[in-house]
């Protein structure tokens, strides 16, 4: 009901809409409307109420609910069902629970703040309130589980495309980091529940440092992490960026799943690669091996050459990499 009222107020384009009108349209009493409006105010909406005139929307909060993202959203199914939290441990953990239930493919879990955000390899992910995009996309693709690694590249490509539309050039540090100026601005955590030949669900978790100020990063990551705001020197509209990522993701995901075309995503990752042509350290458990990155192939594997001249294709998920000279 709150969502319906917000929509009506937004449609009113800052004009007054009477309590009677709202109550007629939505089939609830005027006193119920009053209670809902107060609760909407608690969510951060500024609403003026004047007797004999009704309600008028003055301003909307910077939150990532469907009502706020929808004006920018062009998708058919990705992000059309948004489960929004003010604060939650981890959106990936919630999305996995939803994956076990009958929640539809394309549903999004998004939070203003995560209290136990998770990164790859058991690391934590800092997710301060209203400062980033902390979201998980629940997918139920008809795909061989082996090919699910490519969903990380689909997400990485979607982030690169979306930031590019805002005039921000980002690069992909294969396979699941997005970087600016050699520093990490975004990470992707893809988790899967599958049988041998069949995927039950995949959760693609995206963390994007949007409006975090440089001084807000904890000491241990402040040399390797950055935010879009730090780069542009101005705050970014999180609602617009979230929608742009979802728009690009749906386009690339549909190509991958319906047309069996992962090339579109891989081309974006290759053309915007932070590692091709670089010397890197490949970290495989306890082992560190030096290599030079030659290319990313059509299946999304990293082609590297070791110091002894031997070449090898590396599959994402098996290893992590780090630049020889710096973070990249
Ligand atoms: C990494 O770089 O290690 C991956 C970071 C992924 C962070 C995102 S934030 C939204 C989603 N929920 C989580 O707990 N993690 C992912």
Short mmCIF file of C-alpha atoms and ligand atoms in Angstrom, two decimals:
data_model
loop_
_atom_site.label_atom_id
_atom_site.label_comp_id
_atom_site.label_asym_id
_atom_site.label_seq_id
_atom_site.Cartn_x
_atom_site.Cartn_y
_atom_site.Cartn_z
CA UNK A 1 0.00 0.00 0.00
CA UNK A 2 2.87 2.35 0.87
CA UNK A 3 4.29 1.76 -2.56
CA UNK A 4 0.94 2.63 -4.20
CA UNK A 5 0.72 5.87 -2.23
CA UNK A 6 4.29 6.84 -3.13
CA UNK A 7 3.46 6.22 -6.80
CA UNK A 8 0.36 8.42 -6.61
CA UNK A 9 2.28 11.21 -4.88
CA UNK A 10 5.05 11.00 -7.47
CA UNK A 11 2.53 11.05 -10.32
CA UNK A 12 1.07 14.21 -8.80
CA UNK A 13 4.28 15.97 -9.81
CA UNK A 14 4.52 17.95 -6.58
CA UNK A 15 0.86 18.99 -6.77
CA UNK A 16 -1.58 18.31 -3.92
CA UNK A 17 -3.65 15.18 -4.02
CA UNK A 18 -6.53 14.95 -1.58
CA UNK A 19 -6.80 12.26 1.08
CA UNK A 20 -10.25 11.49 -0.27
CA UNK A 21 -8.90 11.00 -3.76
CA UNK A 22 -6.16 8.65 -2.53
CA UNK A 23 -8.58 6.73 -0.37
CA UNK A 24 -11.04 6.34 -3.28
CA UNK A 25 -8.36 5.15 -5.67
CA UNK A 26 -6.79 2.69 -3.28
CA UNK A 27 -9.94 1.60 -1.47
CA UNK A 28 -8.73 2.35 2.08
CA UNK A 29 -9.99 4.81 4.68
CA UNK A 30 -8.59 8.33 5.00
CA UNK A 31 -7.30 7.60 8.48
CA UNK A 32 -5.42 4.58 7.12
CA UNK A 33 -3.90 6.84 4.45
CA UNK A 34 -2.76 9.20 7.21
CA UNK A 35 -0.99 6.33 8.98
CA UNK A 36 0.66 5.14 5.78
CA UNK A 37 1.80 8.68 4.95
CA UNK A 38 3.45 8.95 8.37
CA UNK A 39 5.21 5.69 7.84
CA UNK A 40 6.37 6.87 4.38
CA UNK A 41 7.72 10.00 6.07
CA UNK A 42 9.68 7.73 8.39
CA UNK A 43 11.30 6.25 5.28
CA UNK A 44 12.70 9.69 4.48
CA UNK A 45 10.07 11.17 2.15
CA UNK A 46 9.17 14.79 2.79
CA UNK A 47 5.41 15.14 2.44
CA UNK A 48 3.45 18.31 3.07
CA UNK A 49 -0.11 17.93 4.32
CA UNK A 50 -2.56 20.80 4.29
CA UNK A 51 -6.18 20.48 5.44
CA UNK A 52 -8.67 20.77 2.57
CA UNK A 53 -5.88 20.30 0.07
CA UNK A 54 -4.36 16.95 0.90
CA UNK A 55 -0.82 15.70 0.47
CA UNK A 56 2.07 16.90 -1.64
CA UNK A 57 5.45 15.27 -2.19
CA UNK A 58 8.29 17.67 -1.50
CA UNK A 59 11.29 15.37 -1.81
CA UNK A 60 12.25 11.71 -2.01
CA UNK A 61 15.09 10.06 -0.13
CA UNK A 62 18.28 8.61 -1.62
CA UNK A 63 17.21 4.98 -1.23
CA UNK A 64 17.29 2.04 -3.62
CA UNK A 65 13.68 0.89 -3.58
CA UNK A 66 11.75 -0.08 -6.72
CA UNK A 67 9.79 3.19 -6.57
CA UNK A 68 13.02 5.18 -6.74
CA UNK A 69 14.85 3.02 -9.29
CA UNK A 70 11.88 2.42 -11.61
CA UNK A 71 11.96 5.78 -13.42
CA UNK A 72 15.35 4.75 -14.87
CA UNK A 73 14.64 1.04 -15.31
CA UNK A 74 14.11 -0.36 -18.81
CA UNK A 75 14.22 -4.08 -18.04
CA UNK A 76 11.59 -6.75 -18.55
CA UNK A 77 12.42 -8.98 -15.61
CA UNK A 78 15.76 -8.11 -13.98
CA UNK A 79 15.05 -5.89 -10.97
CA UNK A 80 11.28 -5.86 -11.43
CA UNK A 81 10.95 -7.57 -8.06
CA UNK A 82 13.14 -5.73 -5.54
CA UNK A 83 13.49 -6.84 -1.94
CA UNK A 84 14.89 -3.81 -0.17
CA UNK A 85 16.48 -3.64 3.28
CA UNK A 86 17.61 -0.67 5.26
CA UNK A 87 20.22 -2.83 6.94
CA UNK A 88 20.98 -6.52 6.49
CA UNK A 89 23.91 -8.86 7.10
CA UNK A 90 24.53 -9.78 3.48
CA UNK A 91 22.31 -9.46 0.41
CA UNK A 92 23.93 -12.59 -1.06
CA UNK A 93 22.94 -14.62 1.99
CA UNK A 94 19.32 -13.43 1.73
CA UNK A 95 19.22 -14.02 -2.04
CA UNK A 96 20.45 -17.58 -1.49
CA UNK A 97 17.60 -18.20 0.95
CA UNK A 98 15.17 -16.83 -1.64
CA UNK A 99 16.75 -19.07 -4.27
CA UNK A 100 15.77 -22.04 -2.16
CA UNK A 101 12.18 -20.77 -2.15
CA UNK A 102 10.17 -20.02 -5.25
CA UNK A 103 11.31 -16.43 -5.75
CA UNK A 104 11.40 -15.55 -9.46
CA UNK A 105 14.54 -15.31 -11.56
CA UNK A 106 15.69 -11.72 -11.89
CA UNK A 107 14.65 -10.75 -8.36
CA UNK A 108 17.02 -8.37 -6.61
CA UNK A 109 17.99 -8.15 -2.97
CA UNK A 110 19.38 -4.72 -2.20
CA UNK A 111 20.42 -3.07 1.03
CA UNK A 112 21.35 0.43 2.10
CA UNK A 113 23.90 -1.10 4.47
CA UNK A 114 25.38 -4.54 5.04
CA UNK A 115 26.58 -5.46 8.50
CA UNK A 116 28.39 -8.59 7.33
CA UNK A 117 29.02 -8.04 3.62
CA UNK A 118 30.94 -10.94 2.12
CA UNK A 119 33.74 -10.86 -0.44
CA UNK A 120 35.53 -13.63 -2.28
CA UNK A 121 37.72 -16.13 -0.49
CA UNK A 122 36.04 -15.53 2.86
CA UNK A 123 36.96 -11.86 2.97
CA UNK A 124 34.61 -9.21 4.29
CA UNK A 125 33.17 -6.35 2.23
CA UNK A 126 32.61 -2.98 3.81
CA UNK A 127 29.17 -1.62 2.94
CA UNK A 128 28.43 1.70 4.65
CA UNK A 129 24.88 3.06 4.71
CA UNK A 130 23.62 4.89 1.59
CA UNK A 131 27.16 5.05 0.22
CA UNK A 132 27.20 2.25 -2.30
CA UNK A 133 25.22 -0.27 -4.25
CA UNK A 134 25.08 -3.53 -2.35
CA UNK A 135 22.87 -5.86 -4.32
CA UNK A 136 22.40 -9.47 -5.33
CA UNK A 137 20.68 -10.72 -8.45
CA UNK A 138 18.92 -14.06 -8.14
CA UNK A 139 19.00 -16.05 -11.38
CA UNK A 140 17.66 -19.42 -12.41
CA UNK A 141 19.31 -19.92 -15.79
CA UNK A 142 19.00 -22.98 -17.98
CA UNK A 143 22.77 -23.38 -18.16
CA UNK A 144 25.42 -26.01 -17.62
CA UNK A 145 26.96 -25.32 -14.17
CA UNK A 146 30.42 -25.18 -15.81
CA UNK A 147 29.35 -22.09 -17.74
CA UNK A 148 28.10 -20.23 -14.67
CA UNK A 149 31.53 -18.57 -14.26
CA UNK A 150 30.61 -16.46 -17.27
CA UNK A 151 27.84 -14.80 -15.25
CA UNK A 152 30.57 -12.96 -13.35
CA UNK A 153 31.83 -11.59 -16.65
CA UNK A 154 28.28 -10.63 -17.61
CA UNK A 155 28.02 -8.62 -14.40
CA UNK A 156 31.47 -7.07 -14.83
CA UNK A 157 30.59 -6.02 -18.38
CA UNK A 158 27.28 -4.55 -17.16
CA UNK A 159 29.09 -2.44 -14.55
CA UNK A 160 31.65 -1.19 -17.09
CA UNK A 161 28.88 -0.26 -19.55
CA UNK A 162 26.77 1.46 -16.91
CA UNK A 163 29.61 3.55 -15.50
CA UNK A 164 30.66 4.44 -19.04
CA UNK A 165 27.16 5.85 -19.63
CA UNK A 166 27.83 8.17 -16.70
CA UNK A 167 31.13 9.20 -18.26
CA UNK A 168 33.30 7.11 -15.92
CA UNK A 169 35.87 4.80 -17.43
CA UNK A 170 36.33 1.62 -15.40
CA UNK A 171 38.41 -1.47 -16.15
CA UNK A 172 37.91 -5.14 -15.39
CA UNK A 173 40.56 -6.84 -13.33
CA UNK A 174 39.82 -10.39 -14.46
CA UNK A 175 37.69 -12.03 -13.36
CA UNK A 176 35.62 -10.18 -10.81
CA UNK A 177 37.00 -6.80 -9.81
CA UNK A 178 36.29 -3.43 -11.36
CA UNK A 179 39.04 -0.87 -10.98
CA UNK A 180 39.77 2.82 -11.51
CA UNK A 181 43.32 4.17 -11.41
CA UNK A 182 44.67 0.83 -10.16
CA UNK A 183 42.26 0.77 -7.22
CA UNK A 184 39.24 -1.43 -6.65
CA UNK A 185 35.88 0.29 -6.98
CA UNK A 186 33.68 -2.78 -7.25
CA UNK A 187 33.70 -6.52 -6.61
CA UNK A 188 31.48 -9.37 -7.72
CA UNK A 189 30.70 -12.46 -5.68
CA UNK A 190 28.94 -15.19 -7.67
CA UNK A 191 27.54 -18.10 -5.71
CA UNK A 192 25.74 -21.11 -7.08
CA UNK A 193 23.50 -23.94 -5.96
CA UNK A 194 23.62 -26.73 -8.52
CA UNK A 195 23.49 -30.41 -9.26
CA UNK A 196 26.03 -32.02 -11.59
CA UNK A 197 24.36 -30.92 -14.79
CA UNK A 198 21.69 -28.51 -13.64
CA UNK A 199 21.70 -25.14 -11.89
CA UNK A 200 19.12 -24.61 -9.17
CA UNK A 201 20.02 -20.94 -8.80
CA UNK A 202 22.87 -18.50 -9.06
CA UNK A 203 23.30 -15.38 -6.95
CA UNK A 204 25.41 -12.64 -8.49
CA UNK A 205 26.38 -10.19 -5.75
CA UNK A 206 27.61 -6.77 -6.78
CA UNK A 207 29.30 -4.34 -4.45
CA UNK A 208 30.00 -0.88 -5.86
CA UNK A 209 31.70 1.87 -3.86
CA UNK A 210 29.70 4.84 -5.09
CA UNK A 211 29.66 7.78 -2.69
CA UNK A 212 32.22 6.67 -0.11
CA UNK A 213 34.67 9.43 0.73
CA UNK A 214 38.34 8.51 0.65
CA UNK A 215 38.79 9.02 4.40
CA UNK A 216 35.95 6.58 5.13
CA UNK A 217 37.86 3.51 3.92
CA UNK A 218 39.38 1.49 6.76
CA UNK A 219 43.16 1.66 7.13
CA UNK A 220 43.80 -1.84 5.73
CA UNK A 221 42.14 -1.16 2.37
CA UNK A 222 42.58 2.56 1.90
CA UNK A 223 45.53 2.12 -0.46
CA UNK A 224 43.75 -0.41 -2.66
CA UNK A 225 40.11 0.74 -2.62
CA UNK A 226 38.41 3.73 -4.19
CA UNK A 227 34.93 5.01 -5.00
CA UNK A 228 33.25 6.60 -8.00
CA UNK A 229 32.83 9.81 -5.97
CA UNK A 230 36.56 9.96 -5.26
CA UNK A 231 37.19 9.73 -9.00
CA UNK A 232 34.58 12.26 -10.18
CA UNK A 233 34.79 14.57 -7.17
CA UNK A 234 31.02 14.67 -6.98
CA UNK A 235 28.19 12.49 -5.67
CA UNK A 236 26.70 9.99 -8.09
CA UNK A 237 22.98 9.24 -8.37
CA UNK A 238 22.86 5.68 -6.99
CA UNK A 239 19.31 5.10 -8.23
CA UNK A 240 20.21 5.91 -11.82
CA UNK A 241 23.41 3.88 -11.69
CA UNK A 242 21.63 0.86 -10.18
CA UNK A 243 19.06 0.94 -13.00
CA UNK A 244 21.74 1.35 -15.65
CA UNK A 245 23.59 -1.68 -14.32
CA UNK A 246 20.38 -3.72 -14.32
CA UNK A 247 19.50 -2.52 -17.84
CA UNK A 248 22.91 -3.56 -19.20
CA UNK A 249 22.89 -6.78 -17.22
CA UNK A 250 19.54 -7.86 -18.65
CA UNK A 251 20.68 -7.14 -22.20
CA UNK A 252 23.92 -9.12 -21.80
CA UNK A 253 22.34 -11.90 -19.74
CA UNK A 254 19.58 -12.41 -22.31
CA UNK A 255 22.19 -12.63 -25.07
CA UNK A 256 24.10 -15.21 -23.05
CA UNK A 257 21.20 -17.40 -21.96
CA UNK A 258 18.70 -17.06 -24.82
CA UNK A 259 21.12 -16.66 -27.75
CA UNK A 260 24.03 -18.63 -26.32
CA UNK A 261 26.18 -15.56 -26.90
CA UNK A 262 28.71 -14.77 -24.18
CA UNK A 263 30.91 -12.90 -26.66
CA UNK A 264 29.18 -9.58 -26.08
CA UNK A 265 30.16 -9.63 -22.39
CA UNK A 266 33.62 -11.06 -22.96
CA UNK A 267 34.38 -8.45 -25.61
CA UNK A 268 33.57 -5.70 -23.12
CA UNK A 269 35.79 -7.36 -20.49
CA UNK A 270 38.60 -7.77 -23.02
CA UNK A 271 38.37 -4.26 -24.45
CA UNK A 272 38.33 -2.83 -20.93
CA UNK A 273 40.80 -5.19 -19.34
CA UNK A 274 43.11 -3.95 -16.61
CA UNK A 275 45.38 -6.98 -16.90
CA UNK A 276 46.04 -7.78 -20.57
CA UNK A 277 49.68 -6.99 -21.29
CA UNK A 278 50.56 -6.84 -17.59
CA UNK A 279 52.88 -8.93 -15.43
CA UNK A 280 50.94 -10.59 -12.66
CA UNK A 281 51.25 -13.01 -9.78
CA UNK A 282 48.82 -15.92 -9.92
CA UNK A 283 47.81 -17.01 -6.46
CA UNK A 284 46.66 -20.62 -6.28
CA UNK A 285 46.28 -21.60 -2.64
CA UNK A 286 49.75 -21.35 -1.14
CA UNK A 287 51.46 -21.11 -4.53
CA UNK A 288 52.43 -17.80 -6.16
CA UNK A 289 53.48 -17.93 -9.82
CA UNK A 290 54.66 -15.07 -12.00
CA UNK A 291 53.12 -14.72 -15.44
CA UNK A 292 52.45 -12.29 -18.26
CA UNK A 293 48.84 -11.85 -19.42
CA UNK A 294 48.43 -12.31 -23.16
CA UNK A 295 44.68 -12.29 -23.69
CA UNK A 296 41.20 -13.29 -22.59
CA UNK A 297 39.82 -15.98 -24.90
CA UNK A 298 36.31 -16.41 -26.31
CA UNK A 299 35.32 -18.52 -23.33
CA UNK A 300 36.47 -15.89 -20.85
CA UNK A 301 39.64 -17.72 -19.82
CA UNK A 302 42.83 -15.80 -19.11
CA UNK A 303 45.71 -16.72 -21.44
CA UNK A 304 49.02 -16.29 -19.61
CA UNK A 305 52.66 -16.98 -20.37
CA UNK A 306 54.97 -18.13 -17.57
CA UNK A 307 58.57 -16.98 -17.28
CA UNK A 308 59.73 -20.28 -18.82
CA UNK A 309 57.69 -19.50 -21.96
CA UNK A 310 54.92 -22.02 -21.29
CA UNK A 311 51.41 -20.73 -22.01
CA UNK A 312 48.25 -21.71 -20.17
CA UNK A 313 44.54 -20.87 -20.07
CA UNK A 314 43.27 -20.07 -16.59
CA UNK A 315 39.65 -20.48 -15.56
CA UNK A 316 38.20 -17.92 -13.20
CA UNK A 317 37.25 -19.37 -9.85
CA UNK A 318 40.40 -21.46 -9.70
CA UNK A 319 42.79 -18.69 -8.77
CA UNK A 320 43.13 -15.05 -7.90
CA UNK A 321 45.64 -12.67 -9.41
CA UNK A 322 47.53 -9.60 -8.29
CA UNK A 323 49.66 -7.15 -10.21
CA UNK A 324 53.41 -7.51 -9.92
CA UNK A 325 54.03 -3.79 -9.61
CA UNK A 326 50.92 -2.63 -7.74
CA UNK A 327 47.37 -3.69 -6.78
CA UNK A 328 46.50 -4.29 -10.46
C1 LIG B 1 34.94 -9.35 -3.81
O1 LIG B 1 35.50 -8.49 -4.45
O2 LIG B 1 35.56 -10.08 -3.03
C2 LIG B 1 33.44 -9.53 -3.97
C3 LIG B 1 32.66 -8.51 -3.20
C4 LIG B 1 31.16 -8.68 -3.35
C5 LIG B 1 30.37 -7.75 -2.45
C6 LIG B 1 28.90 -7.81 -2.71
S1 LIG B 1 28.01 -6.53 -1.90
C7 LIG B 1 26.50 -7.29 -2.28
C8 LIG B 1 26.70 -8.78 -2.15
N1 LIG B 1 26.45 -9.22 -0.79
C9 LIG B 1 27.56 -9.65 -0.19
O3 LIG B 1 27.62 -10.06 0.98
N2 LIG B 1 28.59 -9.59 -1.04
C10 LIG B 1 28.19 -9.10 -2.33
#
